[in-house]
Amino acid sequence: MAQHHDHGHGHDHDHHEEHEQLKVLGFWIFVVTDCVLFGTLFATYAVMMNSFAGGPTGQELFQLPGVIASTFILLTSSFTSGLAVLAMNKGNVKQLIAWLAVTGLLGLSFVVLEVTEFMHLMSEGATMATSGYWSAFYTLVGTHGLHVTLGLFWMTALIMQLKRRGISAVTRRKITNFSLYWHFLDVVWIFLFTVVYLMGVM
Amino acid sequence: MWENIKDFASTFFVTGDPLIYGADVSIVLSMVAIVFVLTKYKKWGWLWREWLTTVDHKRIGIMYLIASLLMLFRGGVDALLMRLQLAFPNVEFLNSDHYNAIFTTHGTIMILFMAMPMMFALFNMVVPLQLGARDVAYPFLNALSFWLFMLGAMLFNISFVIGGSPDAGWLSYPPLSQNEFSPGPGQNFYIWGIQISGIGSLATGINFIVTILKMRAPGMKLYKMPLFSWSVLSSCIMIIFAFPILTVTLALLFLDRFAGAHFFTMDGGGNPMMYLNLIWMWGHPEVYIVVVPAFGIFSEIVATFARKTIFGYKSMVWAMMVIAIASFFTWAHHFFTMGTSASVIAFFAISTMIIGIPTGVKVFNWLFTMYRGRISFQQPMLWTIAFIPCFVIGGATGVMLAVAPADYQYHNSYFLVAHFHQVLIGGVVFGYLAGIYYWWPKLFGFKLDEKLGKWGFWFWNIGFYVCFMPQYALGFMGMTRRYYTYGWDRGWADMNLVSTVGAFMMGIGFIFQVWQIAYSIKHGERDTTGDPWNGRTLEWSIPSPAPFYNFAVVPEVKEADDWWATKQAKANGTYKEQPAKLEPIHMPKNSGIPFIMANFWFLVGFGFTFGWVWMAVIGFIGVFACMWARSFQYDTDYYVPVEEVRRTEASLGRVV
């Protein structure tokens, strides 16, 4: 690669558009791999479902009201991220940023609620090292929470880029991927809520 | 103070073995030599600009290739040390701990740090050229994949001089791999070395799926795509479903060791068998991940050197896809002796045997392609022809192992060891070597010397049978794997000695190949045509070595084996020259972020290995900062002007 002549970017718009489409497809495939990752964690949880080793059970410790609240918060945030995409399609940057910010705040409250729940559980004597069940619980729920947290940082970066650059082929692709990611986390949470919490207190 | 340092150093560095001290000295010397040469010839900038920051798939392929050959050397030395120890009864060359460490690193390195990168080398060197593309779908991610692999491999490899090697087997079954029985950092090196490079492999899987689905030259329908690219697609589909399982499995094992979790422990509700299931849900597809691209290579080579269209193209494609799916339903055959119900065992026995059907289809297709062809026995074809009987025997013994009741006899015996070496060496290694000989001229512009290559070929081949045929017999004689020594009274001495002789013959074969490469750099036959084998697919239509943008003009594809059809048409005089119109070429810019980010991952791994959380935190912050920085980069590509393309083509002897 001898010389790199920079040519500016104006002159091949189709090429860029095509390239951004390529990245959306790649992100879909990434989501597939993330599905497999969560699937493995769910399978692990299923195997460990009754491995309490004499320690506390989920039924004894779960406080459903808090979990139901965070479920609704996350569902709402998925809805608002959808509104953000609609705003983007209308070409309205301000609205887009506003809905993203709302999504972010909802996501943040979800994470805070989860951390509070974990602290409560640990104070009741259910830690990672208590039993196979709690190891699987913290790993599954925690991996989801970590995904949401990373999503918050990602969203922050995207808001900053939108402020600087507005809606372009590149930022449009980034928002598309982000909202895909966010909806995906929502779907995972539905399964998580059902399998871990509802079946846990049954 | 001094005492503290001495204390630290004596646990931090591996001490007490003259072999290790020898390795220490040679590592330090070679590092000094590298730094000296780079400084003396002022090559640091060159190294950074041309290699460490490159996003060119061909250069990334070359780096994968170099790394995999180094790893083949390391894994091979491990193998020879083991064979020396087992050559005679009661040898006191390695003690049992050392032997455990060596069979562990041998297996891990050969699969994850030799076979995988050699496979990725071939993906990178060939796929975009075969598809008529300028690069892969995500060149930046491709570079990141390479550096994650490289730093993961380095992390794993330094364990033998720092901290101590893992020694719980190549798949590290708990409870042996738990803190209780493997307290040192060795096992952590294993977890993090593989974890880091595994993330890279996953990204490569995504990258090549998109490349193959979306970046083919106009006119190249999927059913006109060369079979090697099909095999890469099949392999990558397996990668994206298998590697997340590996990521989770290693993470859980790490949590057991680091956070006191109870996934695979004997107490606290843990279940060690769950680890076996999880690791083999990745591990079984993994062996197909590495062997299917070898099938693709053989398909290309057989067609080229028999001068015939491949027999049964569509059945080849479907066979690979069936293998990709079926590979996920065979994992439990690795532990028939676990004691599940008869119906589970029956399911996995039958699913394992079913894999033999598509594989058999492929073997027959290769044979029918050769039938009545004008075969020329050049190096790539030699390895292909050697592969077929070798793989058929390996496959047949595989079916024997799949017979569950009989497996209670074979399980973990040398019969098994011989079987999987036969499919992995006879299938994967022969295949990749064939591919390297075949595509070498395209990457480097010269052929590898025939005469030295034939010496290497025969040493490898004869050595292979001398080494592994006795091991089938040893298995029947009751020798199980992982014995570090045995007595005269067992009656295993003769066969073991023969086997060791064979192993050293393969070692000599490897030396011939290294010599061959060194010799050919100076004296190898130059490839001035770009088409040294009279090839059939698009990569042979461009000059060798390929220019960095690959194709000056993106080709229009009309048929499968398009380049062959073009050449035929030219010979018949029916070829219509289309006026080539050069346009500026859109290319990605180099980036240092992949290299830097992988180094931070190394810090993460190293920190967790020694339980230094602060270091891991620094690493994570660094990784995160790199991702953040990349997200804000918008100026990531550029255009190569027509004039430069014209100049480059002219310097390669082509007029456009």
PDB file of C-alpha atoms in Angstrom, chain B residues 68-327:
ATOM      1  CA  SER B  68       0.188 -20.780  12.387  1.00  0.00           C
ATOM      2  CA  LEU B  69       3.493 -22.161  11.112  1.00  0.00           C
ATOM      3  CA  LEU B  70       5.206 -21.003  14.310  1.00  0.00           C
ATOM      4  CA  MET B  71       2.470 -22.684  16.309  1.00  0.00           C
ATOM      5  CA  LEU B  72       2.828 -25.842  14.225  1.00  0.00           C
ATOM      6  CA  PHE B  73       6.476 -25.834  15.231  1.00  0.00           C
ATOM      7  CA  ARG B  74       5.679 -25.377  18.927  1.00  0.00           C
ATOM      8  CA  GLY B  75       2.910 -27.993  18.900  1.00  0.00           C
ATOM      9  CA  GLY B  76       5.156 -30.317  16.939  1.00  0.00           C
ATOM     10  CA  VAL B  77       7.985 -29.998  19.440  1.00  0.00           C
ATOM     11  CA  ASP B  78       5.487 -30.844  22.182  1.00  0.00           C
ATOM     12  CA  ALA B  79       4.508 -33.945  20.218  1.00  0.00           C
ATOM     13  CA  LEU B  80       8.110 -35.047  19.768  1.00  0.00           C
ATOM     14  CA  LEU B  81       8.831 -34.576  23.470  1.00  0.00           C
ATOM     15  CA  MET B  82       5.883 -36.834  24.262  1.00  0.00           C
ATOM     16  CA  ARG B  83       6.972 -39.440  21.765  1.00  0.00           C
ATOM     17  CA  LEU B  84      10.499 -39.410  23.226  1.00  0.00           C
ATOM     18  CA  GLN B  85       9.076 -39.993  26.678  1.00  0.00           C
ATOM     19  CA  LEU B  86       7.003 -42.927  25.408  1.00  0.00           C
ATOM     20  CA  ALA B  87       9.602 -44.409  23.061  1.00  0.00           C
ATOM     21  CA  PHE B  88      10.699 -46.992  25.622  1.00  0.00           C
ATOM     22  CA  PRO B  89       9.241 -48.267  28.896  1.00  0.00           C
ATOM     23  CA  ASN B  90      10.249 -46.480  32.098  1.00  0.00           C
ATOM     24  CA  VAL B  91      11.904 -43.498  30.454  1.00  0.00           C
ATOM     25  CA  GLU B  92      12.716 -40.690  32.869  1.00  0.00           C
ATOM     26  CA  PHE B  93      12.891 -37.840  30.432  1.00  0.00           C
ATOM     27  CA  LEU B  94       9.737 -35.954  31.488  1.00  0.00           C
ATOM     28  CA  ASN B  95       8.100 -36.292  34.878  1.00  0.00           C
ATOM     29  CA  SER B  96       4.359 -36.803  35.075  1.00  0.00           C
ATOM     30  CA  ASP B  97       3.518 -33.117  35.705  1.00  0.00           C
ATOM     31  CA  HIS B  98       5.614 -31.976  32.806  1.00  0.00           C
ATOM     32  CA  TYR B  99       4.085 -34.632  30.581  1.00  0.00           C
ATOM     33  CA  ASN B 100       0.585 -33.487  31.556  1.00  0.00           C
ATOM     34  CA  ALA B 101       1.443 -29.907  30.679  1.00  0.00           C
ATOM     35  CA  ILE B 102       2.878 -30.933  27.328  1.00  0.00           C
ATOM     36  CA  PHE B 103      -0.060 -33.036  26.137  1.00  0.00           C
ATOM     37  CA  THR B 104      -2.371 -30.214  27.188  1.00  0.00           C
ATOM     38  CA  THR B 105      -0.515 -27.508  25.298  1.00  0.00           C
ATOM     39  CA  HIS B 106       0.030 -29.818  22.310  1.00  0.00           C
ATOM     40  CA  GLY B 107      -3.692 -30.388  21.857  1.00  0.00           C
ATOM     41  CA  THR B 108      -4.792 -26.839  22.570  1.00  0.00           C
ATOM     42  CA  ILE B 109      -2.178 -25.287  20.319  1.00  0.00           C
ATOM     43  CA  MET B 110      -2.694 -27.659  17.426  1.00  0.00           C
ATOM     44  CA  ILE B 111      -6.451 -27.110  17.265  1.00  0.00           C
ATOM     45  CA  LEU B 112      -6.906 -23.525  18.400  1.00  0.00           C
ATOM     46  CA  PHE B 113      -3.620 -21.836  17.590  1.00  0.00           C
ATOM     47  CA  MET B 114      -2.447 -23.866  14.588  1.00  0.00           C
ATOM     48  CA  ALA B 115      -5.449 -25.252  12.692  1.00  0.00           C
ATOM     49  CA  MET B 116      -7.709 -22.242  13.271  1.00  0.00           C
ATOM     50  CA  PRO B 117      -5.240 -19.548  12.146  1.00  0.00           C
ATOM     51  CA  MET B 118      -4.068 -21.641   9.200  1.00  0.00           C
ATOM     52  CA  MET B 119      -7.716 -21.896   8.199  1.00  0.00           C
ATOM     53  CA  PHE B 120      -8.211 -18.155   8.636  1.00  0.00           C
ATOM     54  CA  ALA B 121      -5.024 -17.592   6.625  1.00  0.00           C
ATOM     55  CA  LEU B 122      -6.600 -19.447   3.720  1.00  0.00           C
ATOM     56  CA  PHE B 123      -9.957 -17.670   4.160  1.00  0.00           C
ATOM     57  CA  ASN B 124      -8.192 -14.331   3.992  1.00  0.00           C
ATOM     58  CA  MET B 125      -5.766 -15.184   1.249  1.00  0.00           C
ATOM     59  CA  VAL B 126      -8.372 -16.666  -1.070  1.00  0.00           C
ATOM     60  CA  VAL B 127     -12.038 -15.826  -0.494  1.00  0.00           C
ATOM     61  CA  PRO B 128     -12.180 -12.165  -1.637  1.00  0.00           C
ATOM     62  CA  LEU B 129     -10.044 -13.042  -4.667  1.00  0.00           C
ATOM     63  CA  GLN B 130     -12.319 -15.935  -5.565  1.00  0.00           C
ATOM     64  CA  LEU B 131     -15.389 -13.781  -5.252  1.00  0.00           C
ATOM     65  CA  GLY B 132     -14.017 -10.937  -7.311  1.00  0.00           C
ATOM     66  CA  ALA B 133     -14.138  -8.579  -4.318  1.00  0.00           C
ATOM     67  CA  ARG B 134     -11.786  -5.790  -3.236  1.00  0.00           C
ATOM     68  CA  ASP B 135     -11.708  -6.838   0.392  1.00  0.00           C
ATOM     69  CA  VAL B 136     -13.790  -8.585   3.035  1.00  0.00           C
ATOM     70  CA  ALA B 137     -17.015  -6.997   4.261  1.00  0.00           C
ATOM     71  CA  TYR B 138     -15.419  -5.481   7.385  1.00  0.00           C
ATOM     72  CA  PRO B 139     -11.667  -4.979   6.922  1.00  0.00           C
ATOM     73  CA  PHE B 140     -11.245  -3.260  10.295  1.00  0.00           C
ATOM     74  CA  LEU B 141     -12.989  -6.097  12.117  1.00  0.00           C
ATOM     75  CA  ASN B 142     -10.857  -8.532  10.162  1.00  0.00           C
ATOM     76  CA  ALA B 143      -7.680  -6.912  11.492  1.00  0.00           C
ATOM     77  CA  LEU B 144      -9.163  -6.938  14.978  1.00  0.00           C
ATOM     78  CA  SER B 145      -9.900 -10.666  14.651  1.00  0.00           C
ATOM     79  CA  PHE B 146      -6.313 -11.338  13.723  1.00  0.00           C
ATOM     80  CA  TRP B 147      -4.852  -9.358  16.596  1.00  0.00           C
ATOM     81  CA  LEU B 148      -7.227 -10.909  19.101  1.00  0.00           C
ATOM     82  CA  PHE B 149      -6.118 -14.319  17.887  1.00  0.00           C
ATOM     83  CA  MET B 150      -2.460 -13.308  18.021  1.00  0.00           C
ATOM     84  CA  LEU B 151      -2.522 -11.825  21.493  1.00  0.00           C
ATOM     85  CA  GLY B 152      -4.649 -14.720  22.772  1.00  0.00           C
ATOM     86  CA  ALA B 153      -2.110 -17.142  21.354  1.00  0.00           C
ATOM     87  CA  MET B 154       0.759 -15.182  22.923  1.00  0.00           C
ATOM     88  CA  LEU B 155      -0.993 -15.202  26.289  1.00  0.00           C
ATOM     89  CA  PHE B 156      -1.413 -18.953  26.085  1.00  0.00           C
ATOM     90  CA  ASN B 157       2.151 -19.535  24.964  1.00  0.00           C
ATOM     91  CA  ILE B 158       3.970 -17.466  27.562  1.00  0.00           C
ATOM     92  CA  SER B 159       2.491 -19.786  30.202  1.00  0.00           C
ATOM     93  CA  PHE B 160       5.360 -22.169  29.733  1.00  0.00           C
ATOM     94  CA  VAL B 161       7.960 -19.714  30.947  1.00  0.00           C
ATOM     95  CA  ILE B 162       5.786 -17.484  33.152  1.00  0.00           C
ATOM     96  CA  GLY B 163       3.432 -18.886  35.747  1.00  0.00           C
ATOM     97  CA  GLY B 164       3.329 -22.466  34.463  1.00  0.00           C
ATOM     98  CA  SER B 165       1.469 -24.261  31.698  1.00  0.00           C
ATOM     99  CA  PRO B 166      -2.087 -25.554  31.992  1.00  0.00           C
ATOM    100  CA  ASP B 167      -2.082 -29.295  32.529  1.00  0.00           C
ATOM    101  CA  ALA B 168      -5.698 -30.452  32.676  1.00  0.00           C
ATOM    102  CA  GLY B 169      -6.006 -31.700  29.092  1.00  0.00           C
ATOM    103  CA  TRP B 170      -6.843 -29.799  25.932  1.00  0.00           C
ATOM    104  CA  LEU B 171     -10.480 -29.361  26.957  1.00  0.00           C
ATOM    105  CA  SER B 172      -9.774 -28.900  30.666  1.00  0.00           C
ATOM    106  CA  TYR B 173     -12.492 -31.019  32.193  1.00  0.00           C
ATOM    107  CA  PRO B 174     -13.524 -30.123  35.713  1.00  0.00           C
ATOM    108  CA  PRO B 175     -13.141 -31.097  38.487  1.00  0.00           C
ATOM    109  CA  LEU B 176      -9.480 -31.457  37.445  1.00  0.00           C
ATOM    110  CA  SER B 177      -9.456 -27.909  36.032  1.00  0.00           C
ATOM    111  CA  GLN B 178     -10.952 -26.396  39.211  1.00  0.00           C
ATOM    112  CA  ASN B 179      -8.920 -24.477  41.765  1.00  0.00           C
ATOM    113  CA  GLU B 180      -8.730 -27.448  44.060  1.00  0.00           C
ATOM    114  CA  PHE B 181      -6.706 -29.554  41.629  1.00  0.00           C
ATOM    115  CA  SER B 182      -5.215 -26.880  39.342  1.00  0.00           C
ATOM    116  CA  PRO B 183      -4.479 -24.021  41.719  1.00  0.00           C
ATOM    117  CA  GLY B 184      -1.820 -22.195  39.709  1.00  0.00           C
ATOM    118  CA  PRO B 185      -2.234 -19.616  36.961  1.00  0.00           C
ATOM    119  CA  GLY B 186      -1.827 -22.250  34.210  1.00  0.00           C
ATOM    120  CA  GLN B 187      -5.516 -22.956  33.916  1.00  0.00           C
ATOM    121  CA  ASN B 188      -6.290 -19.226  33.816  1.00  0.00           C
ATOM    122  CA  PHE B 189      -3.872 -18.817  30.914  1.00  0.00           C
ATOM    123  CA  TYR B 190      -5.869 -21.510  29.161  1.00  0.00           C
ATOM    124  CA  ILE B 191      -9.204 -19.815  29.801  1.00  0.00           C
ATOM    125  CA  TRP B 192      -8.141 -16.315  28.788  1.00  0.00           C
ATOM    126  CA  GLY B 193      -5.896 -17.282  25.896  1.00  0.00           C
ATOM    127  CA  ILE B 194      -8.733 -19.163  24.265  1.00  0.00           C
ATOM    128  CA  GLN B 195     -11.400 -16.677  25.293  1.00  0.00           C
ATOM    129  CA  ILE B 196      -9.617 -13.741  23.661  1.00  0.00           C
ATOM    130  CA  SER B 197      -8.772 -15.530  20.452  1.00  0.00           C
ATOM    131  CA  GLY B 198     -12.274 -17.052  20.402  1.00  0.00           C
ATOM    132  CA  ILE B 199     -13.881 -13.624  20.209  1.00  0.00           C
ATOM    133  CA  GLY B 200     -11.718 -12.985  17.165  1.00  0.00           C
ATOM    134  CA  SER B 201     -12.811 -16.255  15.562  1.00  0.00           C
ATOM    135  CA  LEU B 202     -16.460 -15.406  16.095  1.00  0.00           C
ATOM    136  CA  ALA B 203     -15.979 -12.029  14.422  1.00  0.00           C
ATOM    137  CA  THR B 204     -14.245 -13.711  11.482  1.00  0.00           C
ATOM    138  CA  GLY B 205     -17.242 -16.015  11.120  1.00  0.00           C
ATOM    139  CA  ILE B 206     -19.622 -13.067  10.838  1.00  0.00           C
ATOM    140  CA  ASN B 207     -17.250 -11.230   8.525  1.00  0.00           C
ATOM    141  CA  PHE B 208     -16.927 -13.994   5.970  1.00  0.00           C
ATOM    142  CA  ILE B 209     -20.620 -14.869   5.955  1.00  0.00           C
ATOM    143  CA  VAL B 210     -21.432 -11.298   4.965  1.00  0.00           C
ATOM    144  CA  THR B 211     -18.527 -11.207   2.513  1.00  0.00           C
ATOM    145  CA  ILE B 212     -19.750 -14.336   0.773  1.00  0.00           C
ATOM    146  CA  LEU B 213     -23.414 -13.383   0.774  1.00  0.00           C
ATOM    147  CA  LYS B 214     -22.987  -9.778  -0.286  1.00  0.00           C
ATOM    148  CA  MET B 215     -19.643  -9.106  -1.947  1.00  0.00           C
ATOM    149  CA  ARG B 216     -19.629 -11.541  -4.853  1.00  0.00           C
ATOM    150  CA  ALA B 217     -18.840 -10.115  -8.274  1.00  0.00           C
ATOM    151  CA  PRO B 218     -21.903  -9.243 -10.350  1.00  0.00           C
ATOM    152  CA  GLY B 219     -23.311 -12.313 -12.036  1.00  0.00           C
ATOM    153  CA  MET B 220     -21.851 -14.785  -9.541  1.00  0.00           C
ATOM    154  CA  LYS B 221     -24.987 -16.559  -8.335  1.00  0.00           C
ATOM    155  CA  LEU B 222     -24.492 -18.720  -5.285  1.00  0.00           C
ATOM    156  CA  TYR B 223     -24.510 -21.810  -7.457  1.00  0.00           C
ATOM    157  CA  LYS B 224     -21.726 -20.336  -9.565  1.00  0.00           C
ATOM    158  CA  MET B 225     -19.546 -19.695  -6.560  1.00  0.00           C
ATOM    159  CA  PRO B 226     -16.296 -21.707  -6.267  1.00  0.00           C
ATOM    160  CA  LEU B 227     -16.522 -24.634  -3.856  1.00  0.00           C
ATOM    161  CA  PHE B 228     -13.845 -23.323  -1.536  1.00  0.00           C
ATOM    162  CA  SER B 229     -15.978 -20.258  -0.855  1.00  0.00           C
ATOM    163  CA  TRP B 230     -18.931 -22.546  -0.238  1.00  0.00           C
ATOM    164  CA  SER B 231     -16.881 -24.500   2.268  1.00  0.00           C
ATOM    165  CA  VAL B 232     -15.950 -21.249   4.004  1.00  0.00           C
ATOM    166  CA  LEU B 233     -19.626 -20.349   4.221  1.00  0.00           C
ATOM    167  CA  SER B 234     -20.424 -23.733   5.738  1.00  0.00           C
ATOM    168  CA  SER B 235     -17.566 -23.389   8.203  1.00  0.00           C
ATOM    169  CA  CYS B 236     -18.566 -19.852   9.199  1.00  0.00           C
ATOM    170  CA  ILE B 237     -22.170 -20.869   9.790  1.00  0.00           C
ATOM    171  CA  MET B 238     -20.848 -23.452  12.236  1.00  0.00           C
ATOM    172  CA  ILE B 239     -18.588 -20.818  13.808  1.00  0.00           C
ATOM    173  CA  ILE B 240     -21.392 -18.389  14.586  1.00  0.00           C
ATOM    174  CA  PHE B 241     -23.445 -21.082  16.301  1.00  0.00           C
ATOM    175  CA  ALA B 242     -20.617 -22.900  18.061  1.00  0.00           C
ATOM    176  CA  PHE B 243     -18.298 -20.171  19.313  1.00  0.00           C
ATOM    177  CA  PRO B 244     -20.765 -18.373  21.594  1.00  0.00           C
ATOM    178  CA  ILE B 245     -21.128 -21.690  23.433  1.00  0.00           C
ATOM    179  CA  LEU B 246     -17.369 -21.782  23.942  1.00  0.00           C
ATOM    180  CA  THR B 247     -17.389 -18.209  25.189  1.00  0.00           C
ATOM    181  CA  VAL B 248     -20.038 -19.042  27.785  1.00  0.00           C
ATOM    182  CA  THR B 249     -18.422 -22.317  28.826  1.00  0.00           C
ATOM    183  CA  LEU B 250     -15.048 -20.702  29.469  1.00  0.00           C
ATOM    184  CA  ALA B 251     -16.701 -17.793  31.273  1.00  0.00           C
ATOM    185  CA  LEU B 252     -18.528 -20.194  33.587  1.00  0.00           C
ATOM    186  CA  LEU B 253     -15.364 -22.135  34.326  1.00  0.00           C
ATOM    187  CA  PHE B 254     -13.646 -18.841  35.064  1.00  0.00           C
ATOM    188  CA  LEU B 255     -16.452 -17.822  37.438  1.00  0.00           C
ATOM    189  CA  ASP B 256     -16.065 -21.135  39.248  1.00  0.00           C
ATOM    190  CA  ARG B 257     -12.371 -20.496  39.709  1.00  0.00           C
ATOM    191  CA  PHE B 258     -12.429 -16.758  40.292  1.00  0.00           C
ATOM    192  CA  ALA B 259     -15.734 -16.002  42.040  1.00  0.00           C
ATOM    193  CA  GLY B 260     -16.353 -19.298  43.788  1.00  0.00           C
ATOM    194  CA  ALA B 261     -19.381 -20.135  41.645  1.00  0.00           C
ATOM    195  CA  HIS B 262     -20.781 -23.652  41.540  1.00  0.00           C
ATOM    196  CA  PHE B 263     -21.391 -24.516  37.921  1.00  0.00           C
ATOM    197  CA  PHE B 264     -19.043 -27.441  37.563  1.00  0.00           C
ATOM    198  CA  THR B 265     -17.935 -28.087  41.132  1.00  0.00           C
ATOM    199  CA  MET B 266     -18.473 -31.345  42.987  1.00  0.00           C
ATOM    200  CA  ASP B 267     -20.276 -29.539  45.818  1.00  0.00           C
ATOM    201  CA  GLY B 268     -22.755 -26.654  46.082  1.00  0.00           C
ATOM    202  CA  GLY B 269     -25.060 -28.122  43.457  1.00  0.00           C
ATOM    203  CA  GLY B 270     -22.505 -27.984  40.642  1.00  0.00           C
ATOM    204  CA  ASN B 271     -22.440 -30.490  37.821  1.00  0.00           C
ATOM    205  CA  PRO B 272     -19.111 -31.338  36.104  1.00  0.00           C
ATOM    206  CA  MET B 273     -20.878 -33.294  33.377  1.00  0.00           C
ATOM    207  CA  MET B 274     -22.558 -30.084  32.297  1.00  0.00           C
ATOM    208  CA  TYR B 275     -19.111 -28.789  31.344  1.00  0.00           C
ATOM    209  CA  LEU B 276     -18.482 -31.832  29.187  1.00  0.00           C
ATOM    210  CA  ASN B 277     -21.762 -31.325  27.382  1.00  0.00           C
ATOM    211  CA  LEU B 278     -21.192 -27.618  26.857  1.00  0.00           C
ATOM    212  CA  ILE B 279     -17.584 -27.845  25.743  1.00  0.00           C
ATOM    213  CA  TRP B 280     -18.367 -30.587  23.238  1.00  0.00           C
ATOM    214  CA  MET B 281     -21.367 -28.706  21.865  1.00  0.00           C
ATOM    215  CA  TRP B 282     -18.687 -26.315  20.709  1.00  0.00           C
ATOM    216  CA  GLY B 283     -15.899 -28.880  20.368  1.00  0.00           C
ATOM    217  CA  HIS B 284     -17.561 -31.247  17.978  1.00  0.00           C
ATOM    218  CA  PRO B 285     -18.679 -28.605  15.476  1.00  0.00           C
ATOM    219  CA  GLU B 286     -15.171 -27.184  15.887  1.00  0.00           C
ATOM    220  CA  VAL B 287     -13.555 -30.201  14.226  1.00  0.00           C
ATOM    221  CA  TYR B 288     -15.957 -29.823  11.305  1.00  0.00           C
ATOM    222  CA  ILE B 289     -15.252 -26.105  11.243  1.00  0.00           C
ATOM    223  CA  VAL B 290     -11.627 -26.912  10.500  1.00  0.00           C
ATOM    224  CA  VAL B 291     -12.148 -29.859   8.175  1.00  0.00           C
ATOM    225  CA  VAL B 292     -14.862 -28.505   5.860  1.00  0.00           C
ATOM    226  CA  PRO B 293     -12.590 -25.771   4.392  1.00  0.00           C
ATOM    227  CA  ALA B 294     -10.076 -28.540   3.692  1.00  0.00           C
ATOM    228  CA  PHE B 295     -12.806 -30.263   1.666  1.00  0.00           C
ATOM    229  CA  GLY B 296     -13.279 -27.024  -0.231  1.00  0.00           C
ATOM    230  CA  ILE B 297      -9.554 -26.832  -0.980  1.00  0.00           C
ATOM    231  CA  PHE B 298      -9.500 -30.393  -2.305  1.00  0.00           C
ATOM    232  CA  SER B 299     -12.463 -29.632  -4.558  1.00  0.00           C
ATOM    233  CA  GLU B 300     -10.602 -26.714  -6.143  1.00  0.00           C
ATOM    234  CA  ILE B 301      -7.372 -28.654  -6.534  1.00  0.00           C
ATOM    235  CA  VAL B 302      -8.921 -31.823  -7.947  1.00  0.00           C
ATOM    236  CA  ALA B 303     -10.776 -29.864 -10.627  1.00  0.00           C
ATOM    237  CA  THR B 304      -7.683 -27.839 -11.535  1.00  0.00           C
ATOM    238  CA  PHE B 305      -5.195 -30.682 -11.725  1.00  0.00           C
ATOM    239  CA  ALA B 306      -7.531 -33.172 -13.376  1.00  0.00           C
ATOM    240  CA  ARG B 307      -8.486 -30.478 -15.917  1.00  0.00           C
ATOM    241  CA  LYS B 308     -12.162 -31.274 -15.410  1.00  0.00           C
ATOM    242  CA  THR B 309     -15.210 -29.587 -13.986  1.00  0.00           C
ATOM    243  CA  ILE B 310     -15.853 -30.860 -10.483  1.00  0.00           C
ATOM    244  CA  PHE B 311     -18.162 -33.862 -10.479  1.00  0.00           C
ATOM    245  CA  GLY B 312     -21.461 -33.282  -8.679  1.00  0.00           C
ATOM    246  CA  TYR B 313     -21.092 -29.594  -7.814  1.00  0.00           C
ATOM    247  CA  LYS B 314     -24.519 -29.302  -6.211  1.00  0.00           C
ATOM    248  CA  SER B 315     -24.149 -32.481  -4.218  1.00  0.00           C
ATOM    249  CA  MET B 316     -20.835 -31.064  -2.936  1.00  0.00           C
ATOM    250  CA  VAL B 317     -22.614 -27.933  -1.752  1.00  0.00           C
ATOM    251  CA  TRP B 318     -25.413 -29.839  -0.096  1.00  0.00           C
ATOM    252  CA  ALA B 319     -23.023 -32.287   1.526  1.00  0.00           C
ATOM    253  CA  MET B 320     -21.205 -29.394   3.202  1.00  0.00           C
ATOM    254  CA  MET B 321     -24.426 -27.820   4.387  1.00  0.00           C
ATOM    255  CA  VAL B 322     -25.710 -31.132   5.762  1.00  0.00           C
ATOM    256  CA  ILE B 323     -22.416 -31.562   7.619  1.00  0.00           C
ATOM    257  CA  ALA B 324     -22.757 -28.050   9.042  1.00  0.00           C
ATOM    258  CA  ILE B 325     -26.172 -28.882  10.500  1.00  0.00           C
ATOM    259  CA  ALA B 326     -25.533 -32.471  11.539  1.00  0.00           C
ATOM    260  CA  SER B 327     -22.320 -31.488  13.326  1.00  0.00           C
TER     261      SER B 327
END
